[in-house]
Amino acid sequence: MKIETQCIHEGYYPENGAPRVMPIVQSTTYRFDSTEKIAQLFDMPTEYMYSRFANPTVDAVEKKIAALEGGVGAMATSSGQAASLVSILNLCSAGDSFVSASTIYGGTVNLFAVTLKKFGIECIFVQGDATEEEIEAAFKPNTKAVFGETIANPAVEIFDIEKFANVAHKMGVPLIVDNTFATPVLCRPIEWGADIVVHSTTKYMDGHALQVGGVIVDSGNFDYTNGKFPDFVEPDESYHGVSYTKTFGKMAYIIKARMQLMRDLGCYPAAHSAFLLNLGLETLHVRMQRYCENALTVAKFLQSNEKVLKISYPALPEDKDHALFEKYTPNGCSGVISFSIRGGRENAVRFMDALSLASIVVHVADIRTCVLHPASATHRQLTDEQLVAAGIDAGMIRLSVGLENVEDILDDLKKGFAAAE
Ligand SMILES: *Cc1c(COP(=O)(O)O)cnc(C)c1O
């Protein structure tokens, strides 16, 4: 099936007389005929047992997203943050390290640099435009993974997936890619060498600002028996001595994530949330096309405005990442544009406060056009100098172009420019 068809049909195949739409299975538990049957499930969880780590409604959505990304399996999580956390914890323990591109979502930077550090896991940051030699030089003997973001939030820069995958594989570790902004409609990182894909499904996949969620997809391509990942090969004493690679083969990573980490951490989404996420996924392919069309029109308008100091939108031929755009996301680079307005912080605030259609929200990738001023919100704690180091200047605005008629969006932006000096 092509991706448009998969968005609608994958994950749920009703049998004769069954509901056409995957029902919301609102139950924490599942009933069995015998004690012996439950005992077997504790040996080998082949059926639903408890909704802290598996539920039929969530499972249908997991199967759909695995198909969209071209993976062998997926596990949903209660947020994008939980997906990033579990994707790393499944590979790294206290005393390990991993390498990450620095052009990633601010919340992920905090998770990696502050919270995982307290867990004894070190994140070594490298520039997104580092050479293969520079990335390799960042590795330590205890480095277990590499991480990057297809289209960085909020910098709107494109991650060179193949370059990072080459180094990761040479060094014997998997590459994890956060594909939130691109979605599998615009880019499928596994085709470029990513081993694991994570998402905040809160963004385009949901698309309607209804529920917070995340997902981890396993390509099934990485060989965890290469000597660096004994937790995958040796018997897991917390699971009656199972060896994930021996028992589950290509599914070792995603089954270990569920059987060890989801069992113990319990950051699993509710069935109702998965049902809503599925509604978003059904129209994902149509929406992504329209976001990209609207955003390109808006980006050209911004580029031609003399009050705009600089703009990041890699679909523009003048963008520094245009070559990466042509390679990885040739059909569009989402609805998110970041741009800086002349006159710094004061003018950015004047511009934003004069908008009426675009709403000021801590959100992005919605059907509704929305804006955020990182220097006053997500990056508020930084000084103007620190903002520059993070690639964010005080006048920068993150604009998430929605699905309204683009003429109405442009009219709204004109009001903003009229208010800015
Ligand atoms: C929002 C976001 C996250 C975090 O996801 P939540 O669902 O808010 O926890 C991670 N990565 C990217 C790229 C994001 O935009």
Short mmCIF file of C-alpha atoms and ligand atoms in Angstrom, two decimals:
data_model
loop_
_atom_site.label_atom_id
_atom_site.label_comp_id
_atom_site.label_asym_id
_atom_site.label_seq_id
_atom_site.Cartn_x
_atom_site.Cartn_y
_atom_site.Cartn_z
CA MET A 1 0.00 0.00 0.00
CA LYS A 2 1.09 3.56 -0.69
CA ILE A 3 1.41 5.92 2.27
CA GLU A 4 -1.93 7.69 1.61
CA THR A 5 -3.72 4.33 1.81
CA GLN A 6 -1.70 3.22 4.85
CA CYS A 7 -2.72 6.40 6.75
CA ILE A 8 -6.32 5.30 6.42
CA HIS A 9 -6.23 1.51 6.55
CA GLU A 10 -3.15 0.19 8.38
CA GLY A 11 -3.34 -1.24 11.88
CA TYR A 12 -6.96 -2.38 12.02
CA TYR A 13 -8.61 -4.97 9.81
CA PRO A 14 -12.17 -5.64 11.06
CA GLU A 15 -13.49 -9.16 10.65
CA ASN A 16 -16.94 -10.02 9.38
CA GLY A 17 -19.51 -8.00 11.35
CA ALA A 18 -16.89 -6.17 13.48
CA PRO A 19 -17.08 -2.37 13.95
CA ARG A 20 -15.63 -0.59 10.89
CA VAL A 21 -13.72 1.85 13.13
CA MET A 22 -11.30 0.57 15.79
CA PRO A 23 -13.32 0.84 19.03
CA ILE A 24 -12.00 2.50 22.19
CA VAL A 25 -11.19 -0.46 24.42
CA GLN A 26 -11.68 1.30 27.75
CA SER A 27 -10.50 -1.48 30.04
CA THR A 28 -7.42 -1.81 32.23
CA THR A 29 -7.60 -5.60 32.25
CA TYR A 30 -8.46 -8.68 30.20
CA ARG A 31 -10.19 -11.82 31.46
CA PHE A 32 -8.76 -15.35 31.18
CA ASP A 33 -10.17 -18.82 31.82
CA SER A 34 -7.40 -20.21 33.98
CA THR A 35 -4.49 -19.42 36.27
CA GLU A 36 -2.32 -21.49 33.96
CA LYS A 37 -3.15 -19.19 31.00
CA ILE A 38 -2.06 -16.11 32.96
CA ALA A 39 1.12 -17.88 34.00
CA GLN A 40 1.90 -18.56 30.33
CA LEU A 41 1.37 -14.88 29.52
CA PHE A 42 3.84 -13.88 32.19
CA ASP A 43 6.33 -16.16 30.42
CA MET A 44 5.53 -14.89 26.94
CA PRO A 45 3.20 -11.87 26.61
CA THR A 46 1.47 -12.85 23.38
CA GLU A 47 -1.92 -11.41 24.37
CA TYR A 48 -3.18 -8.28 26.13
CA MET A 49 -2.72 -8.53 29.86
CA TYR A 50 -2.74 -5.08 31.42
CA SER A 51 -3.18 -1.60 29.90
CA ARG A 52 -0.07 -0.14 31.54
CA PHE A 53 1.92 -1.55 28.58
CA ALA A 54 -0.50 -2.82 25.92
CA ASN A 55 -4.08 -2.08 24.83
CA PRO A 56 -5.90 -3.04 21.60
CA THR A 57 -6.80 0.55 20.59
CA VAL A 58 -3.25 1.77 21.20
CA ASP A 59 -1.89 -1.33 19.46
CA ALA A 60 -3.81 -0.55 16.27
CA VAL A 61 -2.25 2.94 16.17
CA GLU A 62 1.20 1.50 16.90
CA LYS A 63 0.87 -0.86 13.95
CA LYS A 64 -0.24 2.00 11.69
CA ILE A 65 2.72 4.21 12.63
CA ALA A 66 5.17 1.30 12.28
CA ALA A 67 3.86 0.76 8.73
CA LEU A 68 4.05 4.48 7.87
CA GLU A 69 7.71 4.64 8.97
CA GLY A 70 8.60 1.27 7.42
CA GLY A 71 9.53 -0.31 10.78
CA VAL A 72 9.01 -3.81 12.21
CA GLY A 73 7.21 -2.56 15.33
CA ALA A 74 6.28 0.50 17.36
CA MET A 75 5.41 1.40 20.93
CA ALA A 76 3.29 4.41 21.83
CA THR A 77 4.12 6.58 24.86
CA SER A 78 2.20 9.17 26.85
CA SER A 79 4.28 12.07 25.41
CA GLY A 80 7.05 12.84 22.96
CA GLN A 81 9.36 13.42 25.93
CA ALA A 82 8.62 9.88 27.18
CA ALA A 83 9.44 8.50 23.71
CA SER A 84 12.84 10.26 23.64
CA LEU A 85 13.59 9.17 27.23
CA VAL A 86 12.68 5.50 26.68
CA SER A 87 14.51 5.39 23.31
CA ILE A 88 17.75 6.27 25.16
CA LEU A 89 17.14 4.25 28.36
CA ASN A 90 16.62 1.14 26.23
CA LEU A 91 20.29 1.47 25.12
CA CYS A 92 22.14 3.36 27.86
CA SER A 93 22.58 2.69 31.58
CA ALA A 94 24.37 4.75 34.24
CA GLY A 95 27.99 5.08 33.14
CA ASP A 96 27.16 5.16 29.42
CA SER A 97 27.10 8.09 27.01
CA PHE A 98 25.49 8.97 23.68
CA VAL A 99 26.13 11.58 20.99
CA SER A 100 23.43 14.06 19.95
CA ALA A 101 23.23 16.81 17.37
CA SER A 102 22.76 20.12 19.21
CA THR A 103 20.03 21.26 16.79
CA ILE A 104 17.16 19.51 18.58
CA TYR A 105 14.00 20.50 20.46
CA GLY A 106 14.71 22.57 23.61
CA GLY A 107 12.83 20.12 25.85
CA THR A 108 15.02 17.29 24.57
CA VAL A 109 18.17 19.34 25.25
CA ASN A 110 17.02 19.71 28.85
CA LEU A 111 16.19 16.01 29.18
CA PHE A 112 19.57 15.00 27.75
CA ALA A 113 21.83 17.62 29.37
CA VAL A 114 20.24 17.94 32.81
CA THR A 115 17.96 15.04 33.75
CA LEU A 116 19.80 12.13 32.09
CA LYS A 117 23.02 13.49 33.60
CA LYS A 118 21.44 12.94 37.03
CA PHE A 119 20.78 9.34 35.93
CA GLY A 120 24.52 8.97 35.21
CA ILE A 121 24.08 9.04 31.41
CA GLU A 122 26.18 11.62 29.56
CA CYS A 123 25.04 13.36 26.37
CA ILE A 124 27.87 14.58 24.12
CA PHE A 125 26.59 17.34 21.83
CA VAL A 126 28.00 17.93 18.34
CA GLN A 127 27.04 20.56 15.75
CA GLY A 128 24.55 19.45 13.12
CA ASP A 129 27.03 20.45 10.41
CA ALA A 130 29.97 18.56 12.00
CA THR A 131 32.04 16.42 9.61
CA GLU A 132 32.06 12.62 9.91
CA GLU A 133 35.54 12.88 11.50
CA GLU A 134 34.29 15.39 14.08
CA ILE A 135 31.29 13.21 14.98
CA GLU A 136 33.54 10.18 15.33
CA ALA A 137 35.94 12.16 17.55
CA ALA A 138 33.08 12.83 19.97
CA PHE A 139 32.67 9.10 20.68
CA LYS A 140 33.92 7.53 23.91
CA PRO A 141 34.32 3.78 24.56
CA ASN A 142 31.00 3.87 26.50
CA THR A 143 29.00 5.63 23.73
CA LYS A 144 25.87 3.61 22.90
CA ALA A 145 23.73 5.72 20.53
CA VAL A 146 23.50 8.76 18.26
CA PHE A 147 20.49 11.13 18.21
CA GLY A 148 19.23 13.87 15.86
CA GLU A 149 16.04 15.59 14.64
CA THR A 150 14.98 15.52 10.95
CA ILE A 151 13.70 19.13 10.96
CA ALA A 152 14.90 20.88 14.10
CA ASN A 153 12.41 22.66 16.36
CA PRO A 154 12.66 25.71 16.50
CA ALA A 155 15.76 26.32 14.34
CA VAL A 156 14.12 24.70 11.24
CA GLU A 157 17.40 23.13 10.12
CA ILE A 158 17.61 19.78 8.33
CA PHE A 159 19.58 16.91 9.88
CA ASP A 160 21.95 15.01 7.60
CA ILE A 161 20.60 11.56 8.50
CA GLU A 162 22.88 9.57 6.19
CA LYS A 163 26.05 11.27 7.49
CA PHE A 164 25.19 10.56 11.14
CA ALA A 165 24.02 7.01 10.29
CA ASN A 166 27.37 6.27 8.60
CA VAL A 167 29.34 7.27 11.69
CA ALA A 168 26.96 5.53 14.11
CA HIS A 169 27.19 2.27 12.17
CA LYS A 170 30.96 2.49 11.78
CA MET A 171 31.16 2.84 15.56
CA GLY A 172 28.70 -0.03 16.16
CA VAL A 173 25.78 1.93 17.66
CA PRO A 174 22.23 2.71 16.42
CA LEU A 175 20.99 6.09 15.17
CA ILE A 176 17.78 7.49 16.70
CA VAL A 177 15.95 10.18 14.72
CA ASP A 178 13.16 12.44 16.04
CA ASN A 179 10.92 12.75 12.97
CA THR A 180 8.19 14.89 14.56
CA PHE A 181 8.14 17.83 12.13
CA ALA A 182 8.72 15.87 8.92
CA THR A 183 6.35 12.97 9.69
CA PRO A 184 6.72 9.86 7.47
CA VAL A 185 4.77 11.72 4.78
CA LEU A 186 7.73 14.06 4.13
CA CYS A 187 10.68 11.89 5.19
CA ARG A 188 11.18 8.28 6.25
CA PRO A 189 14.46 8.27 8.21
CA ILE A 190 14.78 4.45 8.16
CA GLU A 191 15.32 4.64 4.38
CA TRP A 192 18.36 6.86 5.08
CA GLY A 193 19.90 4.58 7.72
CA ALA A 194 18.10 5.50 10.96
CA ASP A 195 17.62 2.48 13.24
CA ILE A 196 15.02 3.94 15.57
CA VAL A 197 12.51 6.75 14.92
CA VAL A 198 10.74 8.71 17.64
CA HIS A 199 7.89 11.21 17.44
CA SER A 200 5.98 13.66 19.48
CA THR A 201 2.58 12.62 18.08
CA THR A 202 1.23 15.74 19.82
CA LYS A 203 2.28 17.72 16.74
CA TYR A 204 1.35 16.97 13.09
CA MET A 205 0.28 13.36 13.65
CA ASP A 206 -2.50 14.46 16.00
CA GLY A 207 -2.67 17.80 14.23
CA HIS A 208 -5.70 19.15 16.07
CA ALA A 209 -4.12 20.06 19.44
CA LEU A 210 -6.21 17.39 21.19
CA GLN A 211 -3.83 15.12 23.09
CA VAL A 212 -0.18 14.79 24.09
CA GLY A 213 1.55 11.60 22.94
CA GLY A 214 4.64 9.98 21.49
CA VAL A 215 5.84 6.86 19.73
CA ILE A 216 9.04 4.84 19.18
CA VAL A 217 9.46 2.89 15.92
CA ASP A 218 12.04 0.12 15.48
CA SER A 219 13.49 -0.47 12.00
CA GLY A 220 14.57 -3.99 12.98
CA ASN A 221 17.83 -3.34 11.10
CA PHE A 222 20.38 -2.93 13.90
CA ASP A 223 22.41 -5.94 15.09
CA TYR A 224 22.46 -5.82 18.90
CA THR A 225 24.64 -8.93 19.09
CA ASN A 226 27.75 -6.93 18.09
CA GLY A 227 29.17 -7.06 21.63
CA LYS A 228 28.20 -3.54 22.75
CA PHE A 229 24.71 -4.40 24.03
CA PRO A 230 24.89 -7.29 26.51
CA ASP A 231 21.44 -6.29 27.93
CA PHE A 232 19.92 -7.41 24.63
CA VAL A 233 21.72 -10.74 24.46
CA GLU A 234 22.26 -12.01 27.99
CA PRO A 235 19.34 -13.40 30.05
CA ASP A 236 17.11 -10.69 31.58
CA GLU A 237 16.73 -11.77 35.20
CA SER A 238 13.75 -9.45 35.61
CA TYR A 239 11.97 -11.49 32.92
CA HIS A 240 12.73 -15.12 33.84
CA GLY A 241 15.95 -15.09 31.86
CA VAL A 242 14.73 -14.15 28.38
CA SER A 243 17.37 -13.15 25.76
CA TYR A 244 15.76 -10.44 23.60
CA THR A 245 17.91 -11.04 20.54
CA LYS A 246 17.60 -14.84 20.70
CA THR A 247 13.84 -14.90 21.31
CA PHE A 248 12.66 -11.89 19.32
CA GLY A 249 15.29 -11.43 16.58
CA LYS A 250 14.58 -8.27 14.58
CA MET A 251 12.01 -7.11 17.17
CA ALA A 252 14.53 -7.21 20.06
CA TYR A 253 14.72 -3.43 20.59
CA ILE A 254 11.00 -2.66 20.61
CA ILE A 255 10.00 -5.72 22.66
CA LYS A 256 12.71 -5.01 25.24
CA ALA A 257 11.41 -1.40 25.45
CA ARG A 258 7.92 -2.68 26.24
CA MET A 259 8.75 -5.66 28.45
CA GLN A 260 11.36 -3.89 30.59
CA LEU A 261 10.79 -0.15 30.40
CA MET A 262 7.07 0.25 29.76
CA ARG A 263 6.36 -2.45 32.34
CA ASP A 264 8.41 -0.53 34.92
CA LEU A 265 7.85 3.12 33.94
CA GLY A 266 4.22 2.88 32.78
CA CYS A 267 4.24 5.95 30.50
CA TYR A 268 1.63 4.38 28.18
CA PRO A 269 -1.15 6.38 26.50
CA ALA A 270 -4.83 5.97 27.27
CA ALA A 271 -7.01 4.17 24.71
CA HIS A 272 -9.07 7.31 24.17
CA SER A 273 -5.94 9.33 23.32
CA ALA A 274 -4.88 6.69 20.79
CA PHE A 275 -8.35 6.83 19.22
CA LEU A 276 -8.02 10.61 18.74
CA LEU A 277 -4.48 10.23 17.41
CA ASN A 278 -5.79 7.77 14.83
CA LEU A 279 -8.28 10.36 13.56
CA GLY A 280 -5.36 12.73 12.96
CA LEU A 281 -3.32 10.04 11.21
CA GLU A 282 -6.14 9.26 8.79
CA THR A 283 -5.78 12.69 7.16
CA LEU A 284 -2.05 13.21 7.76
CA HIS A 285 -1.05 12.91 4.11
CA VAL A 286 -3.61 15.50 2.96
CA ARG A 287 -2.76 17.93 5.74
CA MET A 288 1.04 17.72 5.29
CA GLN A 289 0.74 18.65 1.63
CA ARG A 290 -1.36 21.71 2.45
CA TYR A 291 0.85 22.83 5.37
CA CYS A 292 3.84 22.80 3.02
CA GLU A 293 2.02 24.73 0.26
CA ASN A 294 0.75 27.39 2.68
CA ALA A 295 4.11 27.70 4.45
CA LEU A 296 6.06 28.12 1.20
CA THR A 297 3.75 30.98 0.17
CA VAL A 298 4.15 32.57 3.61
CA ALA A 299 7.95 32.04 3.58
CA LYS A 300 8.25 33.84 0.22
CA PHE A 301 6.13 36.71 1.57
CA LEU A 302 8.31 36.99 4.69
CA GLN A 303 11.52 36.78 2.66
CA SER A 304 10.43 39.76 0.55
CA ASN A 305 9.51 41.92 3.56
CA GLU A 306 12.16 44.48 4.44
CA LYS A 307 11.38 44.20 8.17
CA VAL A 308 12.51 40.55 8.15
CA LEU A 309 16.18 40.20 9.06
CA LYS A 310 16.53 36.48 8.39
CA ILE A 311 14.40 33.44 7.78
CA SER A 312 14.86 29.67 8.09
CA TYR A 313 12.69 27.63 5.75
CA PRO A 314 14.78 25.11 3.81
CA ALA A 315 12.32 24.90 0.90
CA LEU A 316 13.49 28.42 -0.08
CA PRO A 317 16.30 28.11 -2.67
CA GLU A 318 18.40 30.66 -0.72
CA ASP A 319 18.22 28.71 2.56
CA LYS A 320 21.55 27.32 3.83
CA ASP A 321 19.96 23.85 4.12
CA HIS A 322 18.34 23.83 0.69
CA ALA A 323 20.58 21.00 -0.59
CA LEU A 324 19.62 18.87 2.45
CA PHE A 325 15.97 19.77 1.81
CA GLU A 326 16.26 18.50 -1.77
CA LYS A 327 17.78 15.26 -0.51
CA TYR A 328 15.62 14.45 2.52
CA THR A 329 12.31 16.35 2.29
CA PRO A 330 11.90 17.28 -1.39
CA ASN A 331 8.09 17.42 -1.14
CA GLY A 332 8.14 20.08 1.57
CA CYS A 333 9.57 20.88 4.97
CA SER A 334 6.39 21.25 7.08
CA GLY A 335 4.43 24.34 8.12
CA VAL A 336 7.00 25.65 10.58
CA ILE A 337 9.04 28.74 9.69
CA SER A 338 11.38 30.60 11.97
CA PHE A 339 12.26 34.19 11.19
CA SER A 340 13.76 37.22 12.90
CA ILE A 341 12.34 40.66 12.73
CA ARG A 342 14.38 43.87 12.77
CA GLY A 343 14.31 45.75 16.05
CA GLY A 344 14.84 42.71 18.26
CA ARG A 345 12.71 41.63 21.18
CA GLU A 346 10.45 44.76 21.38
CA ASN A 347 9.50 44.63 17.73
CA ALA A 348 8.90 40.87 17.80
CA VAL A 349 6.48 41.35 20.69
CA ARG A 350 4.71 44.25 18.91
CA PHE A 351 4.40 42.11 15.78
CA MET A 352 2.97 39.13 17.63
CA ASP A 353 0.55 41.10 19.78
CA ALA A 354 -0.97 42.69 16.65
CA LEU A 355 -1.92 39.31 15.14
CA SER A 356 -5.51 38.13 15.49
CA LEU A 357 -5.88 34.99 13.35
CA ALA A 358 -2.58 33.46 14.49
CA SER A 359 -2.82 32.53 18.14
CA ILE A 360 -0.02 32.85 20.68
CA VAL A 361 0.28 29.35 22.14
CA VAL A 362 2.90 26.95 23.49
CA HIS A 363 2.25 24.60 20.62
CA VAL A 364 3.21 24.03 17.03
CA ALA A 365 2.05 21.92 14.07
CA ASP A 366 -1.64 22.56 14.59
CA ILE A 367 -4.39 23.01 11.96
CA ARG A 368 -4.64 26.57 13.35
CA THR A 369 -1.84 29.03 12.57
CA CYS A 370 0.11 29.74 15.73
CA VAL A 371 3.14 31.74 16.83
CA LEU A 372 5.61 31.66 19.67
CA HIS A 373 8.41 34.01 20.72
CA PRO A 374 11.11 31.60 21.98
CA ALA A 375 13.04 34.36 23.78
CA SER A 376 10.00 35.13 25.99
CA ALA A 377 8.74 31.57 26.36
CA THR A 378 10.62 28.29 25.82
CA HIS A 379 14.05 29.98 26.07
CA ARG A 380 13.09 32.69 28.57
CA GLN A 381 15.81 31.79 31.09
CA LEU A 382 18.62 32.56 28.63
CA THR A 383 20.41 35.90 28.32
CA ASP A 384 20.54 37.53 24.86
CA GLU A 385 24.12 36.19 24.49
CA GLN A 386 23.07 32.64 25.42
CA LEU A 387 20.18 32.88 22.95
CA VAL A 388 22.63 33.63 20.14
CA ALA A 389 24.70 30.58 21.14
CA ALA A 390 21.53 28.46 20.93
CA GLY A 391 20.86 29.77 17.41
CA ILE A 392 17.94 31.87 18.65
CA ASP A 393 18.07 35.65 18.62
CA ALA A 394 15.83 37.91 20.68
CA GLY A 395 13.83 38.94 17.61
CA MET A 396 13.13 35.40 16.44
CA ILE A 397 9.55 34.23 15.93
CA ARG A 398 8.48 30.62 15.36
CA LEU A 399 5.50 30.63 13.05
CA SER A 400 3.50 27.44 12.56
CA VAL A 401 1.45 27.95 9.43
CA GLY A 402 -1.95 26.28 9.62
CA LEU A 403 -4.54 25.11 7.13
CA GLU A 404 -6.55 28.33 6.84
CA ASN A 405 -6.78 30.05 3.45
CA VAL A 406 -3.28 31.44 2.91
CA GLU A 407 -4.62 34.89 1.94
CA ASP A 408 -6.14 35.21 5.42
CA ILE A 409 -2.83 34.20 6.99
CA LEU A 410 -0.93 36.79 4.92
CA ASP A 411 -3.47 39.51 5.84
CA ASP A 412 -2.90 38.71 9.49
CA LEU A 413 0.89 38.90 9.12
CA LYS A 414 0.51 42.29 7.39
CA LYS A 415 -1.21 43.58 10.56
CA GLY A 416 1.81 42.39 12.53
CA PHE A 417 4.25 44.18 10.25
CA ALA A 418 2.15 47.36 10.37
CA ALA A 419 2.48 47.34 14.17
CA ALA A 420 6.23 46.63 14.10
CA GLU A 421 8.52 49.60 13.58
C1 LIG B 1 7.15 18.80 21.11
C2 LIG B 1 8.33 18.03 20.72
C3 LIG B 1 8.85 17.02 21.54
C4 LIG B 1 8.25 16.70 22.90
O1 LIG B 1 6.99 16.15 22.73
P1 LIG B 1 5.80 16.27 23.82
O2 LIG B 1 4.72 15.49 23.15
O3 LIG B 1 5.50 17.71 24.01
O4 LIG B 1 6.30 15.61 25.06
C5 LIG B 1 9.93 16.29 21.10
N1 LIG B 1 10.49 16.55 19.90
C6 LIG B 1 10.04 17.53 19.08
C7 LIG B 1 10.69 17.77 17.78
C8 LIG B 1 8.94 18.30 19.47
O5 LIG B 1 8.49 19.27 18.65
#
